[in-house]
Coordinates of C-alpha atoms and ligand atoms in Angstrom, one line a residue:
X1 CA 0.0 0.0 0.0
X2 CA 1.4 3.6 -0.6
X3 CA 1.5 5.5 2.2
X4 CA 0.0 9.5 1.3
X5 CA 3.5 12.3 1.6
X6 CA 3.9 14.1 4.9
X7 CA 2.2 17.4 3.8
X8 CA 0.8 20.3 5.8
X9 CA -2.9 18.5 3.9
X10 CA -2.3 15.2 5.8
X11 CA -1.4 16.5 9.2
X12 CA -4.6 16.5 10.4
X13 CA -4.8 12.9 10.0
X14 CA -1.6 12.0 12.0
X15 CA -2.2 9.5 15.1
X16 CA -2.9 11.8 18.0
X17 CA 0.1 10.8 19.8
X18 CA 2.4 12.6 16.9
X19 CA 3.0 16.1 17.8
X20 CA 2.8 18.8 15.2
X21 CA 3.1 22.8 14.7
X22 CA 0.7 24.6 17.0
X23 CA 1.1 27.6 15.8
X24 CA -0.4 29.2 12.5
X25 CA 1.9 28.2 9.7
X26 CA 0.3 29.7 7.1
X27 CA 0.9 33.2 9.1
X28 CA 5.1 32.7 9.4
X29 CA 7.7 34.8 7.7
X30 CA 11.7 34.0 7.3
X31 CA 13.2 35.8 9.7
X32 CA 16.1 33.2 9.7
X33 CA 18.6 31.8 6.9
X34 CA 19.8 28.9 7.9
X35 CA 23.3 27.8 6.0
X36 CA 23.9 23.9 6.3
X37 CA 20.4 21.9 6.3
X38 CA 21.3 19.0 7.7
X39 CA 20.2 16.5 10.4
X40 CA 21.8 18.3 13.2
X41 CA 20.0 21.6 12.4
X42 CA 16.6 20.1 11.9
X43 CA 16.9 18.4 15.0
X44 CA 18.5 21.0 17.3
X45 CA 17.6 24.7 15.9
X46 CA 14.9 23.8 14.3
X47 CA 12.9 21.6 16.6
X48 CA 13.7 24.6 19.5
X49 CA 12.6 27.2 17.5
X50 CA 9.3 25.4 16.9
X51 CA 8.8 25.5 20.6
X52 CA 9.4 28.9 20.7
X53 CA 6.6 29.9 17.9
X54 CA 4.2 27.3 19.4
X55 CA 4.5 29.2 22.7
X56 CA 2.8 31.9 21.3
X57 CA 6.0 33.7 19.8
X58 CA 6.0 35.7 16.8
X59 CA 5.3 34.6 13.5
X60 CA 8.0 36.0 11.8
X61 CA 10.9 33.5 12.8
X62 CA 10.3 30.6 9.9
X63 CA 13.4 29.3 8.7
X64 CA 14.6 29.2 5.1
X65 CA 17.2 26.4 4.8
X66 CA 20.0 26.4 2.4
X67 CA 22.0 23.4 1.1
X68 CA 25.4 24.5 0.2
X69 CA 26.4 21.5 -1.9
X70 CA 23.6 19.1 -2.8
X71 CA 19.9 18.7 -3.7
X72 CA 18.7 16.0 -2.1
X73 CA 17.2 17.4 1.4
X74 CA 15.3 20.1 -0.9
X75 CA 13.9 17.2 -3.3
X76 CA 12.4 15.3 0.0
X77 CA 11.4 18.1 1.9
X78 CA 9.5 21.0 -1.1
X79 CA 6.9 18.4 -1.5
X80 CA 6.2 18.5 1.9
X81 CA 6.1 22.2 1.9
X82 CA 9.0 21.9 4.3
X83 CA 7.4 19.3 7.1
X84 CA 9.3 16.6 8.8
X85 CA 9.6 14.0 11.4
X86 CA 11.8 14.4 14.3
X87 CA 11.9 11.3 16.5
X88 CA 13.6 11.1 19.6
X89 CA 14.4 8.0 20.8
X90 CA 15.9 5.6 23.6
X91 CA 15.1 2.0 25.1
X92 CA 11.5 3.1 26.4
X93 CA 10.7 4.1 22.8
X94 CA 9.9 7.0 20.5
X95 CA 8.6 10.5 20.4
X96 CA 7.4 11.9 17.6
X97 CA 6.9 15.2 16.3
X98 CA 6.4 17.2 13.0
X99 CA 8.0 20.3 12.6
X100 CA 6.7 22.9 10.5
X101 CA 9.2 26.0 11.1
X102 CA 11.3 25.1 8.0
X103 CA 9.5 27.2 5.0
X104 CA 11.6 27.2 2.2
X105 CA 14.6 25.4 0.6
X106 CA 17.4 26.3 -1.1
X107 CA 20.1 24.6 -3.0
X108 CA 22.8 27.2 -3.2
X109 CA 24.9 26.3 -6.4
X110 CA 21.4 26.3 -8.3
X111 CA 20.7 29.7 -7.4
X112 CA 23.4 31.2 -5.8
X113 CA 21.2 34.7 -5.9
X114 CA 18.5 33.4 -4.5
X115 CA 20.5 33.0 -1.3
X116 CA 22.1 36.1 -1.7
X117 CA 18.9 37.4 -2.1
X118 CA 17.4 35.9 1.0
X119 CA 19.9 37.1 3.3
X120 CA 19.6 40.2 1.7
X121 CA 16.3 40.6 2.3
X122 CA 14.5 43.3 5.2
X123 CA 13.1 40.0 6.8
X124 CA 15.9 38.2 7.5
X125 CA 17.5 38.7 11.3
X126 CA 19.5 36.2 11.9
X127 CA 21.7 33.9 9.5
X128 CA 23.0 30.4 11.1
X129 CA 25.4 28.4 10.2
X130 CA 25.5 24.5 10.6
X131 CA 28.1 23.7 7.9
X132 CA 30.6 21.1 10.2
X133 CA 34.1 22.0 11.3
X134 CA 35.8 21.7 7.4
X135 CA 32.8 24.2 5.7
X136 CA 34.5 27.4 8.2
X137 CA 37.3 27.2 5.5
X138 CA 40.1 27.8 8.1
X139 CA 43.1 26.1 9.7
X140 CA 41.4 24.6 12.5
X141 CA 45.0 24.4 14.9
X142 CA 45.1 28.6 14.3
X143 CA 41.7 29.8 13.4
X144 CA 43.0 31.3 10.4
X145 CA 40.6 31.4 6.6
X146 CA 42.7 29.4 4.1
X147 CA 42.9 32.2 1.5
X148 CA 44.2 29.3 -0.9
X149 CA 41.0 27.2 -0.9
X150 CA 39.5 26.8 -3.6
X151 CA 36.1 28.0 -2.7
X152 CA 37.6 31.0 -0.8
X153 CA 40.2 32.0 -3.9
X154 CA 36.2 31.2 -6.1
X155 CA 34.5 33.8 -3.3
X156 CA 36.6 36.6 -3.7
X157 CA 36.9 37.4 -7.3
X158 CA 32.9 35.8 -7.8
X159 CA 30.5 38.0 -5.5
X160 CA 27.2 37.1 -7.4
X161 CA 27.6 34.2 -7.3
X162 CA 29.7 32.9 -4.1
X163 CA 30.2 28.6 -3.0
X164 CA 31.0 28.6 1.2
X165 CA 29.5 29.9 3.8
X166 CA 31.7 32.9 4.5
X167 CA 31.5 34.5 0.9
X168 CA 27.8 33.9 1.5
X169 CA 27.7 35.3 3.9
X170 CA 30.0 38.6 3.5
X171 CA 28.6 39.4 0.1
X172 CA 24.8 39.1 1.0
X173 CA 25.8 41.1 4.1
X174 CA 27.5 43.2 1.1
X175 CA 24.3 43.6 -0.7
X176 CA 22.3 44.4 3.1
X177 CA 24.3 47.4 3.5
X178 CA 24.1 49.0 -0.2
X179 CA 20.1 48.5 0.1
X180 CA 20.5 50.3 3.5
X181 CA 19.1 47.6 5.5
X182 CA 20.7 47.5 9.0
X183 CA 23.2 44.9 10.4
X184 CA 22.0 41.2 11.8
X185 CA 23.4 38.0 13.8
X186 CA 25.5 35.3 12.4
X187 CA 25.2 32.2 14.5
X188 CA 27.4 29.3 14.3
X189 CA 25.8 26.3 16.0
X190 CA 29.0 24.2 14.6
X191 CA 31.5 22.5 17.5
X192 CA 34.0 24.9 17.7
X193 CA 35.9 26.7 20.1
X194 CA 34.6 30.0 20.4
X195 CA 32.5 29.8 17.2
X196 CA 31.1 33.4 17.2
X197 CA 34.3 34.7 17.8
X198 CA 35.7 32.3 15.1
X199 CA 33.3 32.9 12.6
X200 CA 33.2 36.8 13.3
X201 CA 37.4 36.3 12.3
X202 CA 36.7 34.6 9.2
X203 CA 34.0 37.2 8.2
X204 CA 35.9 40.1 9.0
X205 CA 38.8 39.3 7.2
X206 CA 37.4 37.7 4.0
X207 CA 34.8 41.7 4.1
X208 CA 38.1 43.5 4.7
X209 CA 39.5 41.8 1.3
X210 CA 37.0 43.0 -0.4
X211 CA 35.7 46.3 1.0
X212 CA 37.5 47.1 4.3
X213 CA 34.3 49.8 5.1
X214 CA 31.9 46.9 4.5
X215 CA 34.3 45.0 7.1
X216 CA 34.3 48.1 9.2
X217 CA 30.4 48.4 9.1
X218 CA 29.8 44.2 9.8
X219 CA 32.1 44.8 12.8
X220 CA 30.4 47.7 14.4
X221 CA 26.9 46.3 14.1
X222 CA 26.5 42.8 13.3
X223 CA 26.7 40.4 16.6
X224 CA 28.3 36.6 16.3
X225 CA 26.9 34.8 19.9
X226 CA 29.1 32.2 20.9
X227 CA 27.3 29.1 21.6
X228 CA 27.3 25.2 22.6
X229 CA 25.1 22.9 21.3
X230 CA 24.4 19.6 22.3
X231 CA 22.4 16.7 20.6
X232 CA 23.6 13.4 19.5
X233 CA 21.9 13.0 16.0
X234 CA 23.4 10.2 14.2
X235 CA 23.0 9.6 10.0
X236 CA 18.8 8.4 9.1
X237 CA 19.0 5.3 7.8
X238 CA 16.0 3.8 5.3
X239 CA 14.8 1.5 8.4
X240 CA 14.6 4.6 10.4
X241 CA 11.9 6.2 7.4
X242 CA 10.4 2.5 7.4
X243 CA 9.4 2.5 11.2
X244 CA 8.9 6.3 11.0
X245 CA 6.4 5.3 8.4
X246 CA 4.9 2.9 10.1
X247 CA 3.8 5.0 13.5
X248 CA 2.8 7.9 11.4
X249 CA 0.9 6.5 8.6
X250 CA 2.6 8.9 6.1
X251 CA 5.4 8.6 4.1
X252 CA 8.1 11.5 5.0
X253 CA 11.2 11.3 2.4
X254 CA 13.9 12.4 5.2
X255 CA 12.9 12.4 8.7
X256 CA 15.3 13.0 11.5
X257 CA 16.1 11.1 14.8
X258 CA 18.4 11.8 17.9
X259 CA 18.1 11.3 21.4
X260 CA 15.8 12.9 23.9
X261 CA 18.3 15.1 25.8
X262 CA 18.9 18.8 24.4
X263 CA 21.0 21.2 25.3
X264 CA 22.4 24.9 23.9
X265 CA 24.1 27.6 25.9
X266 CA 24.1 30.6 24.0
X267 CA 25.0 34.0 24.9
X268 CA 22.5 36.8 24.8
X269 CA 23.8 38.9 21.9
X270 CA 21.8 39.4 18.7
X271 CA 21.7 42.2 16.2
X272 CA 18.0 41.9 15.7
X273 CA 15.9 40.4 18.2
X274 CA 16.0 36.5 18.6
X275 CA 12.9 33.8 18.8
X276 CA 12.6 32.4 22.8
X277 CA 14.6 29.2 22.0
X278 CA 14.5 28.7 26.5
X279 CA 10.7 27.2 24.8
X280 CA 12.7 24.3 23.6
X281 CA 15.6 23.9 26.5
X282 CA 18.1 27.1 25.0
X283 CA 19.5 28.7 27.7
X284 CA 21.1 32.4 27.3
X285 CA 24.3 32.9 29.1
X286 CA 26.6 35.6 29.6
X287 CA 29.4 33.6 28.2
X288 CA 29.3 30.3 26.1
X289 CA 33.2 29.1 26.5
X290 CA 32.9 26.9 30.1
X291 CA 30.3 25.4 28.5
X292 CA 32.1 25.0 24.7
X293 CA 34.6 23.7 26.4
X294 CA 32.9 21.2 28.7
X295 CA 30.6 19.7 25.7
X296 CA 33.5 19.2 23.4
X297 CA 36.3 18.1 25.8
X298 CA 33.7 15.5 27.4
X299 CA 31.0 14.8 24.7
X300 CA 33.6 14.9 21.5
X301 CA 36.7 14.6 22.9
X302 CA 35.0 10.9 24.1
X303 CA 32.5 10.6 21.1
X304 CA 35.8 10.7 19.0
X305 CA 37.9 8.2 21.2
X306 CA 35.3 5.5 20.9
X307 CA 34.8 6.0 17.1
X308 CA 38.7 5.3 16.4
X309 CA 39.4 2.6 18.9
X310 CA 35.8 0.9 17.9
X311 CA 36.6 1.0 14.2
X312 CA 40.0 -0.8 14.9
X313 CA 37.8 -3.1 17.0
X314 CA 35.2 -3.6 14.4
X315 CA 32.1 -2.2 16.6
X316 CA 30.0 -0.3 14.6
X317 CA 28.1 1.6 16.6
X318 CA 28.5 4.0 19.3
X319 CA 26.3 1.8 21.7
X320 CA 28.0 -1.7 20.6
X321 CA 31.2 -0.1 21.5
X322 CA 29.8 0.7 25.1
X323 CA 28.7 -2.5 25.5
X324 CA 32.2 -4.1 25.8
X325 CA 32.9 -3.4 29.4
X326 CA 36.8 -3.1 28.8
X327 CA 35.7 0.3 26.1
X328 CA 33.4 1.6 28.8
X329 CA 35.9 1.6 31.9
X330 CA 38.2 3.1 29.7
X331 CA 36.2 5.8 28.8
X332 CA 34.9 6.7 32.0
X333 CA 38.3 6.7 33.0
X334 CA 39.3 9.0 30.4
X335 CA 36.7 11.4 31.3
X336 CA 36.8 11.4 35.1
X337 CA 40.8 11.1 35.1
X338 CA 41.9 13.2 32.4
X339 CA 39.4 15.2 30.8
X340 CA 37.8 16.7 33.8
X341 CA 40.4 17.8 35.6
X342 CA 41.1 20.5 32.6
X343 CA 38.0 22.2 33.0
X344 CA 37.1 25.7 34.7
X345 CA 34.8 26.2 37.4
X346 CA 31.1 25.5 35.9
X347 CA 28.8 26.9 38.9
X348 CA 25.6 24.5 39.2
X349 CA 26.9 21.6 37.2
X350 CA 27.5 18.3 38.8
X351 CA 30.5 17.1 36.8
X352 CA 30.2 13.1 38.2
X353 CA 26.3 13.4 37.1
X354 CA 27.1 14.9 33.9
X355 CA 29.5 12.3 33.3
X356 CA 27.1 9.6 34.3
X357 CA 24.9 10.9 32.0
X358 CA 26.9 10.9 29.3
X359 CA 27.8 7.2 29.4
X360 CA 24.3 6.5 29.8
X361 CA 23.5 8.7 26.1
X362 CA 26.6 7.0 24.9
X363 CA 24.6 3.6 25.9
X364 CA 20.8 4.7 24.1
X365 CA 21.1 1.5 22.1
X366 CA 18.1 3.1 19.7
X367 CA 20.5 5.6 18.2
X368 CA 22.8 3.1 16.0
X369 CA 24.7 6.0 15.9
X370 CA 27.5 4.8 13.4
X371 CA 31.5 5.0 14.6
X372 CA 32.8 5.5 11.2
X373 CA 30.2 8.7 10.7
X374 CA 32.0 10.0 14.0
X375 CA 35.1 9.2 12.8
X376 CA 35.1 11.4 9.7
X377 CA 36.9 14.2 9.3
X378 CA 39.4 13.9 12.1
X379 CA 42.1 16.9 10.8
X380 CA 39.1 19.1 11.2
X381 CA 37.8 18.1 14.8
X382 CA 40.6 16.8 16.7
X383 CA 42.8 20.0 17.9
X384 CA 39.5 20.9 19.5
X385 CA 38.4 17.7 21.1
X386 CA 41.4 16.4 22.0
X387 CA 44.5 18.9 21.9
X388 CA 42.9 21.4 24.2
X389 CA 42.9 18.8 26.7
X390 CA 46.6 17.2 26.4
X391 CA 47.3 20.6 26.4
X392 CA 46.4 21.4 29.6
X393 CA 47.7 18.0 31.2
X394 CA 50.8 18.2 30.1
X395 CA 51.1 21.9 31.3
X396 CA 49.8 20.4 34.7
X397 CA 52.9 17.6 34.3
X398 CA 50.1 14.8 34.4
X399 CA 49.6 11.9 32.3
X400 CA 48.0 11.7 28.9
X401 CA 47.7 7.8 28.6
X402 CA 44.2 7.2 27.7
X403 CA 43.9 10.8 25.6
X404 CA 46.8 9.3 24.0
X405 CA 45.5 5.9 23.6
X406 CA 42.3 7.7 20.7
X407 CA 45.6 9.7 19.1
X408 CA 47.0 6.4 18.5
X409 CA 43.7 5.2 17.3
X410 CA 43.4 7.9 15.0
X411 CA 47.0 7.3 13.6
X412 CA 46.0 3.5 13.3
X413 CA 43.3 4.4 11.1
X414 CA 44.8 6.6 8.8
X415 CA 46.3 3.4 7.1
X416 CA 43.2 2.9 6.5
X417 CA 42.7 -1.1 8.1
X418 CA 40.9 -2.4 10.6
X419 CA 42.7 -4.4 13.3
X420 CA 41.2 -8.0 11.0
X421 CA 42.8 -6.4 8.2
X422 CA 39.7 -5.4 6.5
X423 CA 39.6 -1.9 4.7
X424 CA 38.0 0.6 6.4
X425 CA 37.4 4.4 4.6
X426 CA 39.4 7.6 5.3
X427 CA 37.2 10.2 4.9
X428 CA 38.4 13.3 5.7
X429 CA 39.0 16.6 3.5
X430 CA 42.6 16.2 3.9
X431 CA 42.7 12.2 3.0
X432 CA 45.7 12.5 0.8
X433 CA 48.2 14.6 2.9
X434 CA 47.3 12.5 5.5
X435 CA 47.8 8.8 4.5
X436 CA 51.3 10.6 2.8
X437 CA 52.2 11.7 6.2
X438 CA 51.6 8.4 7.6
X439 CA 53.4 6.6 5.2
X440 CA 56.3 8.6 5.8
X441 CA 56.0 8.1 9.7
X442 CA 56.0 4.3 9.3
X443 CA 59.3 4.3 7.2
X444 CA 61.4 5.0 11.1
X445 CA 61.4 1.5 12.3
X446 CA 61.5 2.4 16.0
X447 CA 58.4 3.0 17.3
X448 CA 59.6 6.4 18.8
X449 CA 60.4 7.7 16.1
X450 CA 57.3 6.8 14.0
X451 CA 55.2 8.9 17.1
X452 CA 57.6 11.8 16.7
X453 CA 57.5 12.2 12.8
X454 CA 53.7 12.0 12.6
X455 CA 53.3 14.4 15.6
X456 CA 55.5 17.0 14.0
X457 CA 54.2 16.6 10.5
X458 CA 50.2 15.8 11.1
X459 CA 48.7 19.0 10.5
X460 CA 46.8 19.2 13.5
X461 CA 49.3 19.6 16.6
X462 CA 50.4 23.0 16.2
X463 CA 52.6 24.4 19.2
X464 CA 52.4 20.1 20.6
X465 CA 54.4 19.5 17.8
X466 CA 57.5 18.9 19.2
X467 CA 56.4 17.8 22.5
X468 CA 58.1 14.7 24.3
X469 CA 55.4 14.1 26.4
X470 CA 53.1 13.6 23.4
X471 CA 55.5 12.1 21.9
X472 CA 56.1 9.4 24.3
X473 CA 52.2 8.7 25.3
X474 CA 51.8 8.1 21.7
X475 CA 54.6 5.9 21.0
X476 CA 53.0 3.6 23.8
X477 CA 49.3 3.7 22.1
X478 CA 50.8 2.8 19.2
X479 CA 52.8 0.0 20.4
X480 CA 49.4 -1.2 22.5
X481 CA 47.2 -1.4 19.6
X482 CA 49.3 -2.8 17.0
X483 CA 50.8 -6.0 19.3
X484 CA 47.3 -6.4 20.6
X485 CA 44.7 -4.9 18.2
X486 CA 42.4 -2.3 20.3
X487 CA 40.3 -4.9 21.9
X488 CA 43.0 -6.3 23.7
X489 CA 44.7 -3.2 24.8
X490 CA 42.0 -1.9 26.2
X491 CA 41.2 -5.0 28.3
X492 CA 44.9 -5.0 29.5
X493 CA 44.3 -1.0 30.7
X494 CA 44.1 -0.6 34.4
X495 CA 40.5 0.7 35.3
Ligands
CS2_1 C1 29.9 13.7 16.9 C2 29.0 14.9 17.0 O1 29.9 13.2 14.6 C3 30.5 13.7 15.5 O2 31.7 14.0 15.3 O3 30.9 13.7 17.9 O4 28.2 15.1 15.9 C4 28.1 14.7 18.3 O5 27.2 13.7 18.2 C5 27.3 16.0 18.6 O6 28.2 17.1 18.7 C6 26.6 15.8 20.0 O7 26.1 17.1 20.4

């Protein structure tokens, strides 16, 4: 039988137990241009900002979402008119929802000027950004825009008709200004350190290329909140739209899942007004970096530990890896041992319940949340999950053993293998440099000297790259994991 589309027509006929828009849809404006429609957004952003419109906020916060690369999110969603499921799920079950603040689609290199257009427009208040660590364009060890890129070299001499996020973003803000429309926020929701600040760095400089007065007029009135966002959301899968199907009685071409736990500390500094996200579990601090720092030292920094060190081990999913009691001690261990003791003062949080709580939402085994997803892109998200951290220990003169244990991991993978031998893909934006790197690190035949060559040549270390400390915590990961194969080390780890 085929199921009739998701469509704001069908909603009405949804089981009762399916939440869906309260608030009058046909009524809401774009007031936000979102950059990067992916899961995470539709999920996170999206799902709070619903809260906030059906608490009675005003209607003109809809969200126009904009695919910078490809078409498919736009080809499942437009004949929805936007709508789609979000379920959040753990053991007890599901939760379903429809959410209906996404109003319009766009696929950027169709119509670059529609995009420009949009962000140009007198609606538009606030432009976010959920484009993932490598779509910022910069060196992620100094926070710096790769002027050499490809897409940044494209941006600069193409202003119509721009490919990343930044030139977006600088030449619709380009276009604000020469209409006379007044400046607006530019959110980052991605998991970097300091992403306001970061982003606001990148803008700056790329505007001050091309117009230093339009750079001038985007730093006096345009705000960038820092912010933290937390929600695991893993990859939908087709038996995700299959069960998703099956509750709702519609067919919905790209429905999202996650977990049920939410959180977003984001500081209080917009442009242009702002939607009450606190609806849907924001909460507006003064300052976002204790919490930054606490979601990706514990929730990354881990999330990225298990991914290597269960790909080695051939668990493929974030819950199977926490399963094997030998991965789970070791984690907590990490966290509690190494990881915490780096963080500031966080007034009101209970760092051995958070931690708990984390290993339980590592655990939800209703995620499938897949470890090579988490292990993509490593260049891009390990100085901030991990190097932050050793950082900080080695400053303190205390070990790094199990931090150094996932850089081992990480090295391990870049050849590509699993510990069985079986190829496992390197996907990451800087593949090539990579496996080169770790080619020419293997040719030493003392261990040593393999850790101290890849440490100085990866392109992620920075200032660590000389350091003997790292050097030597390495050495031993490696040395752990290739006698033993992950599994095996990690049972042989003290708890
Ligand atoms: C994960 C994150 O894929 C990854 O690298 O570590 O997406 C993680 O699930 C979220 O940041 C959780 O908030």
């Amino acid at each position: 039988m085929t199921l009739p589309r998701l469509h704001p027509a069908t909603l009405a006929g949804l089981p009762s137990a399916v939440r869906r828009p309260r608030f009058e849809r046909t009524a809401l404006r774009i007031g936000i241009v979102h950059l990067g429609l992916g899961a995470f957004m539709r999920a996170h952003l999206a799902a709070a900002n619903d809260d906030a419109l059906d608490a009675g906020g005003a209607l003109d916060w809809g969200i126009c979402g904009v695919s910078l690369r490809h078409a498919d999110t736009r080809d499942a969603l437009a004949p929805q008119a936007g709508l789609y499921t979000l379920a959040l799920r753990d053991a007890a079950g599901q939760q379903l929802r429809v959410v209906g603040s996404l109003l319009q689609c766009l696929v950027a290199p169709e119509s670059p000027s529609a995009v420009l257009q949009r962000i140009a427009h007198a609606d538009t208040r606030i432009v976010s950004l959920t484009v993932t660590e490598k779509g910022y364009c910069h060196d992620p060890a100094t926070g710096t825009l790769q002027w050499q890129h490809p897409d940044i070299a494209h941006d600069l001499a193409h202003a119509a008709a721009p490919r990343s996020a930044i030139g977006f973003i600088v030449h619709g803000l380009a276009l604000r200004r020469a209409t006379g429309l007044g400046p607006i926020t530019l959110m980052s929701l991605d998991n970097l350190p300091a992403n306001g600040l970061t982003l606001r760095g990148l803008v700056l400089a790329f505007a001050d290329r091309i117009d230093p007065a339009l750079a001038a007029w985007i730093a006096t009135g345009c705000r960038f909140p820092n912010s933290m966002v937390d929600r695991i959301v893993p990859r939908t899968t087709d038996a995700d739209r299959a069960t998703i199907a099956a509750a709702t009685g519609v067919h919905d071409a790209w429905p999202v899942l996650g977990e049920r736990f939410f959180d977003w500390a984001v500081e209080d500094d917009f442009a242009a007004g702002r939607p009450d996200w606190t609806q849907g579990g924001a909460r507006f601090v003064p300052e976002a970096a204790p919490w930054e720092r606490l979601k990706l030292r514990m929730v990354n920094g881990a999330h990225s530990s298990i991914a290597y060190l269960a790909v080695a081990a051939g668990w493929p999913t974030v819950d199977v890896a926490m399963a094997q009691p030998a991965l789970r001690r070791h984690i907590e261990a990490l966290l509690r041992d190494e990881i915490e003791p780096t963080l500031g003062p966080l007034p009101g949080l209970d760092l051995p319940a958070y931690r708990a709580q984390l290993i339980d939402r590592f655990s939800n085994p209703a995620l499938a949340h897949r470890t090579l997803q988490i292990a993509m892109d490593g260049s891009q998200k390990l100085p901030q999950r991990w190097l932050g951290t050793v950082r900080d220990r080695i400053a303190q003169g205390a070990s790094i053993d199990r931090l150094a244990l996932g850089i081992a991991a990480w090295c391990q993978h870049l050849r590509g293998l699993d510990d069985a031998g079986q190829p496992v893909p390197l996907d990451d934006p800087q593949a090539d440099a990579l496996r080169a790197l770790h080619a020419r690190a293997m040719q030493h035949s003392d261990v040593r000297q393999q850790a101290a060559s890849f440490v100085r040549h990866a392109p992620v270390f920075g200032d660590l790259a000389d350091q003997p400390a790292l050097v030597q915590a390495l050495a031993l990961g490696l040395q752990q994991l290739r006698t033993q194969g992950a599994a095996a080390a990690l049972a042989q780890l003290q708890s």
